[in-house]
Short mmCIF file of C-alpha atoms in Angstrom, two decimals:
data_model
loop_
_atom_site.label_atom_id
_atom_site.label_comp_id
_atom_site.label_asym_id
_atom_site.label_seq_id
_atom_site.Cartn_x
_atom_site.Cartn_y
_atom_site.Cartn_z
CA MET M 1 66.75 28.88 85.53
CA ARG M 2 65.03 31.58 83.47
CA ALA M 3 67.56 31.12 80.67
CA ARG M 4 66.96 27.37 80.61
CA ASN M 5 63.21 27.91 80.48
CA SER M 6 63.64 30.36 77.62
CA VAL M 7 65.68 27.83 75.65
CA ARG M 8 63.00 25.24 76.31
CA ALA M 9 60.33 27.70 75.16
CA ALA M 10 62.25 28.27 71.91
CA ARG M 11 62.44 24.51 71.35
CA ARG M 12 58.75 24.08 72.02
CA GLY M 13 57.85 26.98 69.76
CA PHE M 14 59.90 25.41 66.96
CA ARG M 15 58.01 22.13 67.44
CA LEU M 16 54.73 24.00 67.12
CA SER M 17 55.90 25.85 64.02
CA TRP M 18 56.64 22.72 61.99
CA GLN M 19 54.17 20.26 63.52
CA ALA M 20 50.96 21.98 64.64
CA VAL M 21 50.83 25.10 62.46
CA PRO M 22 51.04 23.27 59.09
CA LEU M 23 48.22 21.03 60.31
CA SER M 24 46.17 24.18 60.95
CA ALA M 25 46.64 25.17 57.31
CA LEU M 26 45.59 21.73 56.11
CA LEU M 27 42.52 21.60 58.35
CA PHE M 28 41.49 25.12 57.38
CA THR M 29 41.60 24.17 53.72
CA CYS M 30 39.63 20.96 54.29
CA CYS M 31 37.03 22.72 56.45
CA VAL M 32 36.45 25.53 53.96
CA ALA M 33 36.21 23.01 51.12
CA ALA M 34 33.68 20.90 53.04
CA ILE M 35 31.53 23.97 53.76
CA LEU M 36 31.66 25.19 50.16
CA LEU M 37 30.81 21.73 48.86
CA LEU M 38 27.89 21.13 51.23
CA PRO M 39 25.29 21.10 48.41
CA VAL M 40 27.21 18.43 46.49
CA GLY M 41 28.23 16.05 49.25
CA GLY M 42 30.24 18.13 51.69
CA LEU M 43 27.90 17.20 54.52
CA PHE M 44 29.24 13.64 54.35
CA VAL M 45 32.72 14.83 55.32
CA LEU M 46 32.01 17.99 57.33
CA PRO M 47 31.33 16.24 60.69
CA ALA M 48 34.57 14.26 60.39
CA VAL M 49 36.56 17.37 59.44
CA VAL M 50 35.07 19.44 62.28
CA ALA M 51 35.77 16.62 64.73
CA ARG M 52 39.42 16.66 63.60
CA VAL M 53 39.54 20.45 63.93
CA ARG M 54 38.20 20.26 67.47
CA ALA M 55 40.69 17.57 68.40
CA HIS M 56 43.47 19.80 66.98
CA ALA M 57 42.17 22.79 68.97
CA ASP M 58 41.86 20.69 72.13
CA ARG M 59 45.48 19.62 71.78
CA ARG M 60 46.52 23.26 71.55
CA ARG M 61 44.46 23.94 74.68
CA ARG M 62 46.31 21.18 76.52
CA LEU M 63 49.69 22.49 75.39
CA ALA M 64 48.70 26.00 76.46
CA ALA M 65 47.86 24.74 79.94
CA ASP M 66 50.92 22.47 80.25
CA TRP M 67 53.54 24.77 78.74
CA SER M 68 52.37 28.28 79.65
CA ASP M 69 49.59 27.82 82.22
CA VAL M 70 47.10 29.46 79.84
CA ARG M 71 43.62 28.03 80.33
CA ILE M 72 41.44 27.94 77.22
CA SER M 73 37.88 26.64 77.55
CA ALA M 74 36.17 24.88 74.69
CA GLY M 75 32.55 25.98 74.94
CA TYR M 76 31.22 23.63 72.27
CA LEU M 77 27.47 23.18 72.24
CA PRO M 78 26.27 19.60 72.79
CA LEU M 79 25.45 17.82 69.55
CA PRO M 80 22.07 16.12 69.11
CA GLU M 81 22.06 12.38 69.69
CA LEU M 82 21.48 11.07 66.18
CA ARG M 83 21.96 7.50 65.08
CA GLY M 84 22.59 6.16 61.64
CA GLY M 85 24.40 7.53 58.65
CA GLY M 86 21.59 8.48 56.31
CA TYR M 87 21.32 11.75 54.42
CA GLY M 88 18.87 13.29 56.88
CA VAL M 89 21.00 12.39 59.91
CA ARG M 90 24.16 13.78 58.32
CA LEU M 91 22.32 16.94 57.31
CA GLU M 92 21.04 17.49 60.84
CA ARG M 93 24.48 16.85 62.31
CA SER M 94 26.14 19.25 59.86
CA ALA M 95 23.50 21.90 60.55
CA ALA M 96 24.10 21.57 64.31
CA LEU M 97 27.83 22.03 63.79
CA LEU M 98 27.33 25.10 61.61
CA ARG M 99 24.95 26.64 64.16
CA ASP M 100 27.59 26.35 66.87
CA PRO M 101 29.54 29.65 67.17
CA ALA M 102 32.54 27.66 68.39
CA THR M 103 32.85 26.06 64.94
CA TRP M 104 33.37 29.47 63.35
CA ARG M 105 35.77 30.52 66.11
CA ASP M 106 37.81 27.41 65.38
CA LEU M 107 37.83 28.27 61.69
CA LEU M 108 39.05 31.81 62.37
CA TRP M 109 41.72 30.46 64.68
CA LEU M 110 42.95 28.04 62.01
CA PHE M 111 43.26 30.89 59.53
CA LEU M 112 45.24 33.12 61.90
CA ASP M 113 47.27 30.22 63.23
CA MET M 114 48.67 29.67 59.75
CA TRP M 115 50.61 32.94 59.83
CA ALA M 116 50.22 34.89 63.08
CA GLY M 117 50.33 31.69 65.11
CA TRP M 118 53.37 30.47 63.20
CA PHE M 119 55.15 33.81 63.74
CA THR M 120 54.49 33.89 67.49
CA ALA M 121 55.52 30.24 67.85
CA VAL M 122 58.82 30.59 66.04
CA LEU M 123 59.65 34.05 67.47
CA PRO M 124 61.71 32.83 70.48
CA LEU M 125 63.93 30.67 68.27
CA THR M 126 64.16 33.43 65.66
CA LEU M 127 65.45 35.88 68.27
CA PHE M 128 68.05 33.36 69.45
CA LEU M 129 69.22 32.91 65.87
CA PHE M 130 69.22 36.67 65.35
CA ALA M 131 71.41 37.14 68.43
CA ALA M 132 73.76 34.37 67.23
CA GLU M 133 74.05 36.09 63.85
CA GLY M 134 75.11 39.36 65.50
CA LEU M 135 77.77 37.61 67.56
CA ALA M 136 79.00 35.75 64.48
CA LEU M 137 79.30 39.05 62.56
CA ALA M 138 81.34 40.51 65.40
CA ALA M 139 83.56 37.41 65.41
CA GLY M 140 84.53 37.97 61.76
CA MET M 141 81.75 36.58 59.66
CA TRP M 142 81.15 40.10 58.32
CA ARG M 143 84.07 39.53 55.95
CA LEU M 144 82.09 36.77 54.23
CA VAL M 145 78.95 38.85 53.67
CA VAL M 146 80.27 42.37 53.09
CA HIS M 147 81.54 42.85 49.55
CA GLY M 148 81.44 46.58 48.94
CA ILE M 149 77.78 46.77 50.04
CA ALA M 150 76.78 47.22 53.68
CA PHE M 151 75.07 44.20 55.27
CA PRO M 152 71.93 45.12 57.24
CA TYR M 153 71.66 43.66 60.70
CA GLY M 154 68.61 45.11 62.37
CA PHE M 155 69.14 48.84 62.40
CA VAL M 156 72.95 48.41 62.15
CA MET M 157 74.55 48.57 58.69
CA VAL M 158 77.66 46.38 58.91
CA GLU M 159 80.47 47.74 56.74
CA GLY M 160 83.57 46.78 58.71
CA GLN M 161 84.89 45.53 62.03
CA ALA M 162 83.65 48.54 63.99
CA THR M 163 80.08 48.21 62.79
CA ALA M 164 80.39 44.42 63.24
CA TYR M 165 81.16 45.04 66.91
CA ALA M 166 78.02 47.20 67.06
CA ALA M 167 76.09 44.29 65.58
CA GLY M 168 77.61 42.04 68.24
CA VAL M 169 76.48 44.42 70.99
CA LEU M 170 72.99 44.45 69.53
CA GLY M 171 73.08 40.64 69.39
CA LEU M 172 74.05 40.48 73.07
CA VAL M 173 71.18 42.78 74.00
CA VAL M 174 68.73 40.66 72.01
CA LEU M 175 70.15 37.48 73.55
CA HIS M 176 69.82 38.90 77.05
CA LEU M 177 66.23 39.97 76.49
CA THR M 178 65.33 36.65 74.87
CA LEU M 179 66.85 34.64 77.72
CA ARG M 180 64.79 36.66 80.18
CA ASN M 181 61.54 36.66 78.23
CA GLY M 182 61.52 33.51 76.11
CA GLU M 183 58.69 31.96 78.13
CA ARG M 184 56.63 35.12 77.79
CA LEU M 185 57.12 35.10 74.03
CA LEU M 186 55.79 31.54 73.76
CA ARG M 187 52.98 32.50 76.12
CA GLY M 188 52.04 35.17 73.60
CA HIS M 189 51.32 32.41 71.09
CA PHE M 190 48.88 30.75 73.45
CA LEU M 191 47.32 34.07 74.48
CA LEU M 192 46.58 34.67 70.80
CA ALA M 193 44.93 31.24 70.64
CA ARG M 194 42.92 32.01 73.77
CA ALA M 195 41.71 35.31 72.32
CA LEU M 196 40.27 33.36 69.37
CA LEU M 197 39.19 30.07 70.93
CA ASP M 198 38.15 30.95 74.44
CA ARG M 199 34.65 32.14 75.18
CA PRO M 200 34.25 31.11 78.82
CA LEU M 201 31.35 33.45 79.54
CA THR M 202 29.38 32.32 76.50
CA ALA M 203 30.11 28.68 77.20
CA GLU M 204 29.19 29.08 80.85
CA LEU M 205 25.96 30.85 79.96
CA ASN M 206 25.06 28.09 77.52
CA ARG M 207 25.71 25.43 80.15
CA ARG M 208 23.76 27.48 82.65
CA ILE M 209 20.77 27.75 80.31
CA ASP M 210 20.84 24.01 79.62
CA ARG M 211 21.09 23.27 83.33
CA LEU M 212 18.24 25.60 84.24
CA THR M 213 16.05 24.17 81.48
CA GLU M 214 16.69 20.63 82.69
CA THR M 215 16.12 21.43 86.36
CA ARG M 216 12.96 23.39 85.52
CA HIS M 217 11.48 20.34 83.82
CA ASP M 218 12.56 18.18 86.76
CA ALA M 219 10.97 20.61 89.22
CA VAL M 220 7.69 20.64 87.30
CA ASP M 221 7.66 16.84 87.10
CA ALA M 222 8.50 16.51 90.79
CA SER M 223 5.78 18.98 91.73
CA ALA M 224 3.19 17.11 89.66
CA ALA M 225 4.26 13.79 91.19
CA GLU M 226 4.06 15.30 94.68
CA LEU M 227 0.51 16.55 94.03
CA ARG M 228 -0.52 13.11 92.78
CA ARG M 229 0.98 11.52 95.90
CA ILE M 230 -0.89 13.90 98.20
CA GLU M 231 -4.15 13.27 96.36
CA ARG M 232 -3.64 9.51 96.53
CA ASP M 233 -2.75 9.58 100.23
CA LEU M 234 -5.78 11.70 101.03
CA HIS M 235 -8.08 9.48 99.00
CA ASP M 236 -6.76 6.17 100.30
CA GLY M 237 -6.08 7.24 103.87
CA ALA M 238 -7.65 10.15 105.72
CA GLN M 239 -10.61 10.48 103.36
CA ALA M 240 -11.53 6.80 103.77
CA ARG M 241 -11.24 7.11 107.56
CA LEU M 242 -13.48 10.17 107.62
CA VAL M 243 -16.07 8.52 105.37
CA ALA M 244 -16.15 5.47 107.66
CA MET M 245 -16.50 7.72 110.68
CA GLY M 246 -19.44 9.52 109.04
CA MET M 247 -21.14 6.19 108.33
CA HIS M 248 -20.65 5.09 111.93
CA LEU M 249 -22.10 8.33 113.22
CA GLY M 250 -25.11 7.90 110.93
CA THR M 251 -25.66 4.39 112.25
CA ILE M 252 -25.28 5.60 115.83
CA GLU M 253 -27.95 8.21 115.23
CA ALA M 254 -30.33 5.49 114.06
CA VAL M 255 -29.72 2.96 116.86
CA VAL M 256 -28.82 5.11 119.84
CA GLU M 257 -32.30 4.77 121.38
CA LYS M 258 -32.99 1.19 120.31
CA ASP M 259 -29.60 -0.42 121.04
CA PRO M 260 -27.40 1.73 123.30
CA ALA M 261 -24.74 -1.01 123.56
CA MET M 262 -24.28 -1.13 119.79
CA ALA M 263 -24.17 2.67 119.71
CA ARG M 264 -21.31 2.67 122.26
CA GLU M 265 -19.34 0.16 120.14
CA LEU M 266 -19.86 2.30 117.06
CA LEU M 267 -18.74 5.39 119.01
CA VAL M 268 -15.52 3.63 119.99
CA GLN M 269 -14.94 2.69 116.36
CA ALA M 270 -15.69 6.24 115.21
CA ARG M 271 -13.24 7.65 117.76
CA LYS M 272 -10.60 5.18 116.52
CA ASN M 273 -11.23 6.22 112.92
CA SER M 274 -10.91 9.90 113.85
CA SER M 275 -7.59 9.24 115.63
CA GLU M 276 -6.25 7.30 112.67
CA ALA M 277 -7.40 9.99 110.24
CA LEU M 278 -5.71 12.65 112.38
CA ALA M 279 -2.47 10.62 112.49
CA GLU M 280 -2.53 10.14 108.73
CA LEU M 281 -3.14 13.86 108.19
CA ARG M 282 -0.19 14.65 110.46
CA ASP M 283 2.01 12.24 108.52
CA LEU M 284 0.82 13.82 105.28
CA VAL M 285 1.60 17.32 106.53
CA ARG M 286 4.97 16.12 107.78
CA GLY M 287 5.67 14.76 104.30
CA ILE M 288 4.82 18.10 102.71
CA HIS M 289 6.70 20.34 105.16
CA PRO M 290 7.42 19.12 108.68
CA PRO M 291 6.27 21.61 111.34
CA VAL M 292 9.52 21.20 113.26
CA LEU M 293 11.42 22.26 110.12
CA ALA M 294 9.41 25.45 109.84
CA GLU M 295 9.59 26.21 113.54
CA ARG M 296 13.10 25.16 114.57
CA GLY M 297 15.14 24.83 111.39
CA LEU M 298 17.03 22.16 109.51
CA GLY M 299 19.25 20.93 112.34
CA ASP M 300 16.46 20.13 114.77
CA ALA M 301 14.29 18.70 112.00
CA VAL M 302 17.04 16.24 111.03
CA ARG M 303 17.57 15.35 114.70
CA ALA M 304 13.84 14.63 115.06
CA LEU M 305 13.98 12.55 111.90
CA ALA M 306 16.94 10.60 113.23
CA LEU M 307 15.05 9.71 116.43
CA ARG M 308 12.41 7.86 114.40
CA LEU M 309 14.91 5.57 112.71
CA PRO M 310 15.54 2.00 113.93
CA LEU M 311 19.34 2.46 114.11
CA PRO M 312 21.64 4.95 115.89
CA VAL M 313 22.19 8.20 114.00
CA GLU M 314 24.68 10.86 115.11
CA VAL M 315 23.82 14.35 113.88
CA GLU M 316 26.39 17.18 113.91
CA VAL M 317 25.12 20.65 112.96
CA GLU M 318 27.22 23.79 112.53
CA LEU M 319 24.89 26.44 111.14
CA PRO M 320 25.28 30.07 112.28
CA GLY M 321 21.88 30.91 110.82
CA ARG M 322 19.01 29.56 108.74
CA ALA M 323 18.76 29.06 105.02
CA GLY M 324 15.65 29.93 103.02
CA ALA M 325 12.62 27.69 103.56
CA PRO M 326 12.81 26.07 100.07
CA VAL M 327 16.51 25.25 100.56
CA GLU M 328 15.86 23.81 104.03
CA ALA M 329 13.03 21.69 102.68
CA ALA M 330 15.18 20.39 99.82
CA ALA M 331 18.02 19.52 102.20
CA TYR M 332 15.66 17.90 104.71
CA PHE M 333 14.01 15.60 102.20
CA ALA M 334 17.37 14.80 100.63
CA VAL M 335 18.68 13.73 104.03
CA SER M 336 15.46 11.79 104.63
CA GLU M 337 15.93 9.86 101.38
CA ALA M 338 19.59 9.16 102.15
CA LEU M 339 18.71 7.88 105.63
CA THR M 340 15.89 5.74 104.24
CA ASN M 341 18.32 4.17 101.78
CA ALA M 342 20.78 3.49 104.59
CA VAL M 343 18.08 1.73 106.62
CA LYS M 344 16.61 -0.27 103.74
CA HIS M 345 19.60 -1.22 101.60
CA ALA M 346 22.93 -0.53 103.32
CA GLU M 347 22.70 -3.13 106.11
CA ALA M 348 24.34 -0.53 108.32
CA ASP M 349 24.28 -0.40 112.09
CA ARG M 350 25.32 3.24 112.43
CA VAL M 351 24.83 6.48 110.47
CA TRP M 352 26.47 9.89 110.77
CA VAL M 353 24.94 13.13 109.48
CA ASP M 354 27.04 16.32 109.26
CA ILE M 355 25.46 19.66 108.35
CA ALA M 356 27.51 22.83 107.91
CA HIS M 357 27.69 26.03 105.89
CA ALA M 358 30.93 27.07 104.21
CA ASP M 359 32.03 29.05 101.15
CA GLY M 360 28.49 30.18 100.44
CA SER M 361 27.02 26.67 100.34
CA LEU M 362 25.02 24.42 102.63
CA ARG M 363 26.92 21.14 102.85
CA VAL M 364 25.35 17.94 104.14
CA SER M 365 26.95 14.51 104.30
CA VAL M 366 25.26 11.24 105.29
CA THR M 367 27.68 8.40 106.02
CA ASP M 368 26.88 4.82 106.98
CA ASN M 369 29.05 1.82 107.75
CA GLY M 370 27.05 -0.54 105.57
CA THR M 371 27.99 -2.78 102.65
CA GLY M 372 28.36 -0.02 100.06
CA GLY M 373 27.66 -0.37 96.35
CA ALA M 374 25.20 2.54 96.11
CA VAL M 375 24.95 4.22 92.71
CA VAL M 376 23.00 7.09 91.22
CA GLY M 377 20.97 5.53 88.43
CA ALA M 378 17.64 4.27 87.26
CA GLY M 379 15.60 2.86 90.11
CA SER M 380 17.69 4.58 92.75
CA GLY M 381 16.11 7.04 95.15
CA LEU M 382 19.24 9.13 94.79
CA VAL M 383 18.06 10.19 91.32
CA GLY M 384 15.17 12.03 92.95
CA VAL M 385 17.56 13.63 95.43
CA GLU M 386 19.79 14.78 92.59
CA ARG M 387 16.84 16.32 90.77
CA ARG M 388 15.57 18.04 93.91
CA LEU M 389 19.00 19.55 94.57
CA GLY M 390 19.43 20.49 90.91
CA THR M 391 16.50 22.90 91.21
CA PHE M 392 18.73 25.00 93.49
CA ASP M 393 21.94 24.47 91.49
CA GLY M 394 22.90 21.91 94.09
CA VAL M 395 25.09 18.88 93.48
CA LEU M 396 25.10 15.33 94.77
CA ALA M 397 28.19 13.15 95.13
CA VAL M 398 28.17 9.51 96.17
CA SER M 399 31.18 7.54 97.36
CA SER M 400 30.18 3.93 97.97
CA PRO M 401 32.85 1.29 97.29
CA VAL M 402 31.80 -2.32 97.57
CA GLY M 403 32.15 -3.26 101.21
CA GLY M 404 31.45 0.28 102.38
CA PRO M 405 31.35 2.77 103.82
CA THR M 406 28.89 4.89 101.86
CA MET M 407 29.07 8.69 101.93
CA VAL M 408 26.39 10.79 100.27
CA THR M 409 27.46 14.43 100.03
CA MET M 410 25.05 17.22 99.10
CA GLU M 411 25.88 20.86 98.45
CA ILE M 412 23.40 23.69 97.83
CA PRO M 413 24.51 27.29 97.18
CA CYS M 414 22.69 29.59 99.62
CA VAL M 415 23.13 32.32 102.21
CA LEU M 416 22.10 32.11 105.84
CA SER M 417 19.94 34.66 107.60
#
């Protein structure tokens, strides 16, 4: 089995040596020429050349993963979304490519792939041929190559049949080692490529920075929208009730001695306004941070939320502790939005909520047996859920085929106390 794999590795390395490596030389030449000629029109061809270089590098990454199980990440920075083909657009696109460190890593890889990459790719086949040469010398071919001058075979100087046998022994040793290590030799080619192309930490940090920047903006926008909502609810609801109650009390003060009956009616109305204002304030507080969430945790808060819905909701909670208050609040309001969508749009008659903690993450799924077809997009409440979770590096996944069922899965990295 190992011998067969080594032969296959030699064949694959030979394919790389005459297919991929010459292309590296061509692309290196084109890329250098485009960079050197930037002032006189190189920017019109540089994006196309770099795109071809990246496609070539990506193919080598795929071969590394398929042939030798060597994973090589790309780590390219996202390019700006520019439309058109004018001089300014091409200049900006070329500048973005040149600012990307991955572009220069690709260029260095192309340069080394022309010779070091070629050598490591063809090495397994070369060793097989070297071993075959030693066996052929031992079989009598030495007579064809030795004409008064010793023929060098490795460190053996072949001068006659005895030294030819020594060459044959050396060939057998090389053949044995190559059959046992051919796959490792080809893997060395891809490890060289990974040393030049792979920058997983840098790429991950760049993605992390982009993600944090995006979620920070989303958090600021969400906070501003939440403040506007609270102000609007106070102005249109509780504040109006309290103003009306104050007016009624003022009227009562004026008529209490002259018209006691009217004063009693106004007192009833004032008491009603105070009750309504209190209810609206409670709803407002519940919308900011439900008291039951703060007092009893996420599981009980979701159960209390489920009791207020007009359809049956089964809630399963497996939490050995409590997450931080911000994480609990994010999960609670995400579940609330998912349940609201199920009630309003899914045409479901039953909903299941599962809450658990595993592998360092709080995992929540909301499933309904409705008509399906839910998507995360413009106009969908799930966009707000996704942004809320993104603040905590959380993710949202939606499975909602037409005809149902719909499953909304949320995951937030956190630890429990």
